[in-house]
GROMACS .gro file of C-alpha atoms in nm:
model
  199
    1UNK     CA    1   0.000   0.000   0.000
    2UNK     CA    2   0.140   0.330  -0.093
    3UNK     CA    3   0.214   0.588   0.147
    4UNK     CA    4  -0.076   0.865   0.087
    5UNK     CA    5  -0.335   0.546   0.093
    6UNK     CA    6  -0.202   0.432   0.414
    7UNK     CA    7  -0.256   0.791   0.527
    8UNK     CA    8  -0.589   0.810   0.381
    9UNK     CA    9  -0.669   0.480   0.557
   10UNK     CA   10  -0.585   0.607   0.907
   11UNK     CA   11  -0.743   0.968   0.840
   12UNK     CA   12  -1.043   0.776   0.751
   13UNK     CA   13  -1.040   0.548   1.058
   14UNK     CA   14  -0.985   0.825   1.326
   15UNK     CA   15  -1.257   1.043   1.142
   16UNK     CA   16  -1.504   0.761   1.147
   17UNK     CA   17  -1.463   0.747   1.575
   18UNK     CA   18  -1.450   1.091   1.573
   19UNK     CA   19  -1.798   1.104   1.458
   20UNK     CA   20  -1.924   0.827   1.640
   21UNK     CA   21  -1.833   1.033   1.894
   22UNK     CA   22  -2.018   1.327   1.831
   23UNK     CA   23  -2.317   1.098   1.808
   24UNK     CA   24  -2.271   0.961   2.148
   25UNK     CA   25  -2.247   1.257   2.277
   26UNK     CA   26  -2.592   1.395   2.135
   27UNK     CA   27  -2.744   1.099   2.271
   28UNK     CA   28  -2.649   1.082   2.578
   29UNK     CA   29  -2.669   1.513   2.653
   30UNK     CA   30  -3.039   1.385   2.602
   31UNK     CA   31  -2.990   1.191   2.981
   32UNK     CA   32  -2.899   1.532   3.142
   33UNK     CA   33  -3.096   1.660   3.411
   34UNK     CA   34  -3.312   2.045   3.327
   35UNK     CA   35  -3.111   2.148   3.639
   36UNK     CA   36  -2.803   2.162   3.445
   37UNK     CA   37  -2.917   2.470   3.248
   38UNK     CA   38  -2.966   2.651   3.584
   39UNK     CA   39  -2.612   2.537   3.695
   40UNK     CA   40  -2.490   2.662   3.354
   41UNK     CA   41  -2.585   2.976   3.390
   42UNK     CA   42  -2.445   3.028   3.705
   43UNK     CA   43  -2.114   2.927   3.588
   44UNK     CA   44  -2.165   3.200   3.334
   45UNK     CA   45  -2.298   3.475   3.551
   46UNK     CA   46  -2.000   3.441   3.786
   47UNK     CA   47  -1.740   3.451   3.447
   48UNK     CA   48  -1.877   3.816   3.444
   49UNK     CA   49  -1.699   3.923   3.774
   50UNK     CA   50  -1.381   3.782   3.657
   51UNK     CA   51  -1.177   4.033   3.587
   52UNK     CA   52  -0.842   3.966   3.345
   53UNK     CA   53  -0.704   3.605   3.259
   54UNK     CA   54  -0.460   3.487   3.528
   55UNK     CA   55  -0.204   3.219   3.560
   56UNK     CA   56  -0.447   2.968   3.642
   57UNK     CA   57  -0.676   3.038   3.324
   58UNK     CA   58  -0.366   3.038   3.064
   59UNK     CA   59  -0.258   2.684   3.271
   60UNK     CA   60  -0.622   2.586   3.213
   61UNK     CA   61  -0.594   2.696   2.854
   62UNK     CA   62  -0.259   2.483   2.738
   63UNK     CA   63  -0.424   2.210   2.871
   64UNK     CA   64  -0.733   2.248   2.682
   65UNK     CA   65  -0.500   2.304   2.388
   66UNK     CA   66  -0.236   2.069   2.378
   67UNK     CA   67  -0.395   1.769   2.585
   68UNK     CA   68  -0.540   1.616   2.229
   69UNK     CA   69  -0.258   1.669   1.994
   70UNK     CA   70   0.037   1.598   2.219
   71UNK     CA   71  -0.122   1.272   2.352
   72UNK     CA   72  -0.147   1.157   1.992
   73UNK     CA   73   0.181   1.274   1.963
   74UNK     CA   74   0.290   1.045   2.212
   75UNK     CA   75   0.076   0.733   2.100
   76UNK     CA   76   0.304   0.705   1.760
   77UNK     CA   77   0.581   0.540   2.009
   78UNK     CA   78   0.353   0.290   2.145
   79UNK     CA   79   0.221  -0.029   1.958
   80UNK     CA   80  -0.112   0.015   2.206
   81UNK     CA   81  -0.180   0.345   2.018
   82UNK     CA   82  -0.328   0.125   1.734
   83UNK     CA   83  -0.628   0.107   1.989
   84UNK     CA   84  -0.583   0.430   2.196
   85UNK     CA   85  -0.577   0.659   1.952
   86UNK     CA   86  -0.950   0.555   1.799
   87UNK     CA   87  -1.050   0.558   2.152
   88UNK     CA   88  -0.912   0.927   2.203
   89UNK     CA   89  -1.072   1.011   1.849
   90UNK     CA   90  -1.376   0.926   1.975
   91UNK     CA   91  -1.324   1.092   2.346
   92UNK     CA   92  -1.240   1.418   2.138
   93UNK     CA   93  -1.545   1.421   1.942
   94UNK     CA   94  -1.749   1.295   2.228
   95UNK     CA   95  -1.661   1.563   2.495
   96UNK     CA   96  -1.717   1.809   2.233
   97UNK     CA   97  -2.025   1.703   2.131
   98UNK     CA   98  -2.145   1.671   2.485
   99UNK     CA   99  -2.060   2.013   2.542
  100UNK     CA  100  -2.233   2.198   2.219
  101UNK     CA  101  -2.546   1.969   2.300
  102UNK     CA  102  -2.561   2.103   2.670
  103UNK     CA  103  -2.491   2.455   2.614
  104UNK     CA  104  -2.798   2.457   2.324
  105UNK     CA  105  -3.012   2.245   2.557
  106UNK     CA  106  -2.975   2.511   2.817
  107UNK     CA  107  -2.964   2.822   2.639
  108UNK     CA  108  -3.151   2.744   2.269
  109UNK     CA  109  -3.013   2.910   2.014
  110UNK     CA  110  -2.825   3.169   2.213
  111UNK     CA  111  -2.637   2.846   2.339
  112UNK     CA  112  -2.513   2.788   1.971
  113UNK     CA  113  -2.342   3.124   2.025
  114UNK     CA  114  -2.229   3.106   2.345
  115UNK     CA  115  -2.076   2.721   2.255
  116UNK     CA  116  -1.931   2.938   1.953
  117UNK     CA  117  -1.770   3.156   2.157
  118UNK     CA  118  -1.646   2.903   2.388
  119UNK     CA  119  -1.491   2.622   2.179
  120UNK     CA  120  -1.478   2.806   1.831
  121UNK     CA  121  -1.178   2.899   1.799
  122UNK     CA  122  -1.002   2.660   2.014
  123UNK     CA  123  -1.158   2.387   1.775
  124UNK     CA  124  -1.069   2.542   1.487
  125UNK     CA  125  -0.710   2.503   1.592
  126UNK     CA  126  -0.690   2.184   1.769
  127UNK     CA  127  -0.886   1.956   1.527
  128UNK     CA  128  -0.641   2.002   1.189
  129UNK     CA  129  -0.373   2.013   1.479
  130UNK     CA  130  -0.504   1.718   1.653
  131UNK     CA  131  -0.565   1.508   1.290
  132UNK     CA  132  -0.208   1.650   1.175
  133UNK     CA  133  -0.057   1.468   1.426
  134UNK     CA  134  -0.315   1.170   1.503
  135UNK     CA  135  -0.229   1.014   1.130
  136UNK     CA  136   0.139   0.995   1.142
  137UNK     CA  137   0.097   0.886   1.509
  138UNK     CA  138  -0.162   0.561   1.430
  139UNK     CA  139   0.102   0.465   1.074
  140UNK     CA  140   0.382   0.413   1.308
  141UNK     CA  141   0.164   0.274   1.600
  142UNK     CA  142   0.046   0.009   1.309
  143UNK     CA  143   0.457  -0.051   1.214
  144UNK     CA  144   0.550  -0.106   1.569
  145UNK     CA  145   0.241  -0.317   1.676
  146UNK     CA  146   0.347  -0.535   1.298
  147UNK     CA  147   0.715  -0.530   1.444
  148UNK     CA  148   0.594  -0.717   1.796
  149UNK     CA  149   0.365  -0.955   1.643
  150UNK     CA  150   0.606  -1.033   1.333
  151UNK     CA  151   0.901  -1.047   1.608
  152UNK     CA  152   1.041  -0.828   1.327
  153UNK     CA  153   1.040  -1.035   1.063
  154UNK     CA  154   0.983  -0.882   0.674
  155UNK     CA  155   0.868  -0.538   0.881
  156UNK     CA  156   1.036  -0.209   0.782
  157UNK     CA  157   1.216  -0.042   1.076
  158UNK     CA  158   0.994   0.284   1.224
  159UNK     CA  159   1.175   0.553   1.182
  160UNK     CA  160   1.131   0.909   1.391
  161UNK     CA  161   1.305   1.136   1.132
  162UNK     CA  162   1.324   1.547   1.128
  163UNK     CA  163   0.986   1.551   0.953
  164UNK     CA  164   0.829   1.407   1.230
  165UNK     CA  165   0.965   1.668   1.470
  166UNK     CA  166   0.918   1.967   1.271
  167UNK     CA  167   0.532   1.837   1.237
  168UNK     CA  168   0.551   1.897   1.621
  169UNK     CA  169   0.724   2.201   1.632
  170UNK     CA  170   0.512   2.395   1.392
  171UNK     CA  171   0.186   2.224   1.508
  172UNK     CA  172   0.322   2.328   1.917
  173UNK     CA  173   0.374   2.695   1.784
  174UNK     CA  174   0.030   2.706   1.580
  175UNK     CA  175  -0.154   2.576   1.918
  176UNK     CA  176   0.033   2.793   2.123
  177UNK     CA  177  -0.085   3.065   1.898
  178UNK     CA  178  -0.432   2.999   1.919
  179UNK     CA  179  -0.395   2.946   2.303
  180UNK     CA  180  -0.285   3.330   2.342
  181UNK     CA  181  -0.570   3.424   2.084
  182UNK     CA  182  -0.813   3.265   2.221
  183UNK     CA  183  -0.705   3.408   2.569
  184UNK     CA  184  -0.724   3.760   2.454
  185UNK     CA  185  -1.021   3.736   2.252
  186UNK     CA  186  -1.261   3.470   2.381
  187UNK     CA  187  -1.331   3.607   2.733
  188UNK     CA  188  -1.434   3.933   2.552
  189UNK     CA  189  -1.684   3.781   2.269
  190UNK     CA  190  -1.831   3.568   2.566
  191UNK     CA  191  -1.884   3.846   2.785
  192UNK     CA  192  -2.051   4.020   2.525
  193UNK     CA  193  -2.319   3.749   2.481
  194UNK     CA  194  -2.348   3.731   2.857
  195UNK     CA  195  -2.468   4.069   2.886
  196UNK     CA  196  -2.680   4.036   2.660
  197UNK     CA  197  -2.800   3.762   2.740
  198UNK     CA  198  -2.842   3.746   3.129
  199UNK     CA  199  -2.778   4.117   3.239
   0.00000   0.00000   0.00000
């Protein structure tokens, strides 16, 4: 199988959990409670005494941004990554999904902008980011996991080269990026729809 099939094979693969993710996660916002909506907007209300971002919101923010990406990162030098990483596809689109669902469940359509304003951008950054990486990570995940169970055997060696860890560097400074973006910009545009909104 060529190279750029093999690719399209594993882009294919992750997408398809990915999805099935964002299904589950529709179904099963269904399950939660009306209260939630009440809690939600709490949460919200209380984001509108906040005053600047702090330390603790731009830790909170690398981890929303990196967690994805650099664990898939990591799976490509693990054979078990031929199953994690489909299960972390999935988790991705699942907790997303999950989200989006609540915040429109609560809020109607006003939740479709507020969910907008939460997770646009950051998704818009992390998914390419998250796929970029993801691919690569499952094709040598597949080698290594043929390398065990062949004992070696007719398998190609896997090979890390400087491709592989300029992918991370750029992809690290295109997240990083987006984190500072999205901490300059987001807490504005959601403010904006919280006064309107609940003020």
């Amino acid at each position: 199988m060529t190279e750029w099939r093999r690719q399209l094979s594993c882009l294919l693969l992750l997408a398809l959990f990915f999805f099935a993710g964002i299904v589950l996660g529709q179904v099963f916002s269904g399950q939660v409670p009306d209260a939630t909506g009440d809690e939600l907007t709490r949460y919200l209300t209380d984001f509108l005494k906040v005053e600047e971002p702090s330390s603790p919101a731009a830790l909170s923010a690398a981890v929303l941004y990196f967690r994805y990406p650099l664990a898939a990162f990591l799976m490509g030098f693990a054979s078990i990554g031929v199953l994690l990483l489909p299960m972390m596809t999935g988790a991705f689109g699942f907790f997303l999904s999950f989200s989006v669902c609540c915040f429109t469940a609560a809020f109607g359509f006003d939740g479709v902008l507020l969910a907008l304003a939460v997770f646009g951008l950051r998704c818009a950054v992390t998914l390419p980011c998250y796929f970029l990486l993801a691919v690569p990570s499952l094709e040598r995940s597949v080698a290594l996991a043929c390398l065990s169970l062949g004992g070696g055997r007719r398998s190609t060696p896997v090979l890390y080269g400087r491709e592989w860890w300029s992918r991370l560097a750029v992809i690290s400074g295109v997240l990083l990026a987006g984190m500072c973006a999205d901490l300059m910009l987001a807490p504005w545009v959601l403010r904006q729809l919280l006064e309107r909104m609940l003020v």
